[in-house]
């Protein structure tokens, strides 16, 4: 069965989430205390409802039992985001993901049981910083504090070589898990795969390994 999402707070972040879920063909319940915001998303969301997420009765009326992931996306009001998270957990929502604004906000959310804390501004800043400080890194996705997936553009140094010849895993520790070649995406390439000009290498590993490969290997 397809997943059902709830987005609570329809600001820039929450609103963009609703749009994406809609484009991906998922059911989404859009909730905001502000009626005008709710109306704006009524055509994209499966249900768009005016409710105050820090009011337990309001939340109960939403019938969130079937929701797989509720995403709390208020910006400024930290107190409201904490309270809404607590109430959603108490009501038994399977997964509660919350947008955090600061390190302290994040710590509190983790303590009270948020299943995932999202820090969109910080995450985007990291991705952009990696991109602009390296000519070769076109994207960078942090998986944990030390591990990431980087998209690295291939150079003359590696073109026409097979993955076996490059031997990236033994030399640097990281692994090429995919290759983007124009429109084509090669998942788990074989060791006989030959790198073509302009290939983008999708590399998974420890940040130090990825940087060593990016500096010396490609
Ligand atoms: P962003 O920074 O992503 O634009 P905002 O803080 O500007 O986020 O917007 C958050 C949205 O959350 C607003 O539309 C606001 O009306 C809504 N919101 C704030 N508090 C509550 C609440 N207690 N219940 C439901 N929606 C809320």
mmCIF file with all atom_site columns, C-alpha atoms and ligand atoms in Angstrom, residues 8-14 31-34 37 51-54 73-76 80 99, ligand 1:
data_model
loop_
_atom_site.group_PDB
_atom_site.id
_atom_site.type_symbol
_atom_site.label_atom_id
_atom_site.label_alt_id
_atom_site.label_comp_id
_atom_site.label_asym_id
_atom_site.label_entity_id
_atom_site.label_seq_id
_atom_site.pdbx_PDB_ins_code
_atom_site.Cartn_x
_atom_site.Cartn_y
_atom_site.Cartn_z
_atom_site.occupancy
_atom_site.B_iso_or_equiv
_atom_site.pdbx_formal_charge
_atom_site.auth_seq_id
_atom_site.auth_comp_id
_atom_site.auth_asym_id
_atom_site.auth_atom_id
_atom_site.pdbx_PDB_model_num
ATOM   1  C CA  . UNK A 1 8  ? 1.905  20.080 9.449  1.00 0.00 ? 8  UNK A CA  1
ATOM   2  C CA  . UNK A 1 9  ? 2.760  23.726 8.823  1.00 0.00 ? 9  UNK A CA  1
ATOM   3  C CA  . UNK A 1 10 ? 2.502  24.949 5.238  1.00 0.00 ? 10 UNK A CA  1
ATOM   4  C CA  . UNK A 1 11 ? 5.253  27.556 5.098  1.00 0.00 ? 11 UNK A CA  1
ATOM   5  C CA  . UNK A 1 12 ? 7.959  27.520 2.421  1.00 0.00 ? 12 UNK A CA  1
ATOM   6  C CA  . UNK A 1 13 ? 9.365  24.151 3.523  1.00 0.00 ? 13 UNK A CA  1
ATOM   7  C CA  . UNK A 1 14 ? 6.086  22.400 4.341  1.00 0.00 ? 14 UNK A CA  1
ATOM   8  C CA  . UNK A 1 31 ? -2.471 20.921 7.898  1.00 0.00 ? 31 UNK A CA  1
ATOM   9  C CA  . UNK A 1 32 ? -2.053 24.524 8.973  1.00 0.00 ? 32 UNK A CA  1
ATOM   10 C CA  . UNK A 1 33 ? -3.593 26.812 11.565 1.00 0.00 ? 33 UNK A CA  1
ATOM   11 C CA  . UNK A 1 34 ? -3.916 29.466 8.873  1.00 0.00 ? 34 UNK A CA  1
ATOM   12 C CA  . UNK A 1 37 ? -2.453 28.645 3.631  1.00 0.00 ? 37 UNK A CA  1
ATOM   13 C CA  . UNK A 1 51 ? -6.054 22.709 12.652 1.00 0.00 ? 51 UNK A CA  1
ATOM   14 C CA  . UNK A 1 52 ? -3.811 23.840 15.446 1.00 0.00 ? 52 UNK A CA  1
ATOM   15 C CA  . UNK A 1 53 ? -1.136 21.198 15.996 1.00 0.00 ? 53 UNK A CA  1
ATOM   16 C CA  . UNK A 1 54 ? -0.608 22.161 19.622 1.00 0.00 ? 54 UNK A CA  1
ATOM   17 C CA  . UNK A 1 73 ? 7.504  22.024 9.621  1.00 0.00 ? 73 UNK A CA  1
ATOM   18 C CA  . UNK A 1 74 ? 7.010  25.211 11.581 1.00 0.00 ? 74 UNK A CA  1
ATOM   19 C CA  . UNK A 1 75 ? 9.769  27.719 11.258 1.00 0.00 ? 75 UNK A CA  1
ATOM   20 C CA  . UNK A 1 76 ? 9.906  30.291 14.020 1.00 0.00 ? 76 UNK A CA  1
ATOM   21 C CA  . UNK A 1 80 ? 4.991  24.887 19.240 1.00 0.00 ? 80 UNK A CA  1
ATOM   22 C CA  . UNK A 1 99 ? 12.232 20.530 11.004 1.00 0.00 ? 99 UNK A CA  1
HETATM 23 P P1  . LIG B 2 .  ? 9.033  28.269 6.649  1.00 0.00 ? 1  LIG B P1  1
HETATM 24 O O1  . LIG B 2 .  ? 10.242 28.842 7.300  1.00 0.00 ? 1  LIG B O1  1
HETATM 25 O O2  . LIG B 2 .  ? 9.231  26.862 6.142  1.00 0.00 ? 1  LIG B O2  1
HETATM 26 O O3  . LIG B 2 .  ? 8.399  29.178 5.623  1.00 0.00 ? 1  LIG B O3  1
HETATM 27 P P2  . LIG B 2 .  ? 7.135  29.228 8.553  1.00 0.00 ? 1  LIG B P2  1
HETATM 28 O O4  . LIG B 2 .  ? 7.511  29.268 9.990  1.00 0.00 ? 1  LIG B O4  1
HETATM 29 O O5  . LIG B 2 .  ? 7.176  30.521 7.827  1.00 0.00 ? 1  LIG B O5  1
HETATM 30 O O6  . LIG B 2 .  ? 8.002  28.119 7.839  1.00 0.00 ? 1  LIG B O6  1
HETATM 31 O O7  . LIG B 2 .  ? 5.676  28.660 8.374  1.00 0.00 ? 1  LIG B O7  1
HETATM 32 C C1  . LIG B 2 .  ? 5.191  27.699 9.214  1.00 0.00 ? 1  LIG B C1  1
HETATM 33 C C2  . LIG B 2 .  ? 3.724  27.425 8.939  1.00 0.00 ? 1  LIG B C2  1
HETATM 34 O O8  . LIG B 2 .  ? 3.277  26.686 10.056 1.00 0.00 ? 1  LIG B O8  1
HETATM 35 C C3  . LIG B 2 .  ? 2.848  28.666 8.814  1.00 0.00 ? 1  LIG B C3  1
HETATM 36 O O9  . LIG B 2 .  ? 2.004  28.529 7.685  1.00 0.00 ? 1  LIG B O9  1
HETATM 37 C C4  . LIG B 2 .  ? 2.034  28.644 10.105 1.00 0.00 ? 1  LIG B C4  1
HETATM 38 O O10 . LIG B 2 .  ? 0.702  29.140 9.934  1.00 0.00 ? 1  LIG B O10 1
HETATM 39 C C5  . LIG B 2 .  ? 2.025  27.180 10.464 1.00 0.00 ? 1  LIG B C5  1
HETATM 40 N N1  . LIG B 2 .  ? 1.875  26.938 11.900 1.00 0.00 ? 1  LIG B N1  1
HETATM 41 C C6  . LIG B 2 .  ? 2.512  27.569 12.908 1.00 0.00 ? 1  LIG B C6  1
HETATM 42 N N2  . LIG B 2 .  ? 2.105  27.092 14.091 1.00 0.00 ? 1  LIG B N2  1
HETATM 43 C C7  . LIG B 2 .  ? 1.185  26.132 13.830 1.00 0.00 ? 1  LIG B C7  1
HETATM 44 C C8  . LIG B 2 .  ? 0.393  25.259 14.630 1.00 0.00 ? 1  LIG B C8  1
HETATM 45 N N3  . LIG B 2 .  ? 0.452  25.297 15.969 1.00 0.00 ? 1  LIG B N3  1
HETATM 46 N N4  . LIG B 2 .  ? -0.425 24.394 14.016 1.00 0.00 ? 1  LIG B N4  1
HETATM 47 C C9  . LIG B 2 .  ? -0.523 24.354 12.667 1.00 0.00 ? 1  LIG B C9  1
HETATM 48 N N5  . LIG B 2 .  ? 0.191  25.143 11.851 1.00 0.00 ? 1  LIG B N5  1
HETATM 49 C C10 . LIG B 2 .  ? 1.020  26.029 12.421 1.00 0.00 ? 1  LIG B C10 1
#
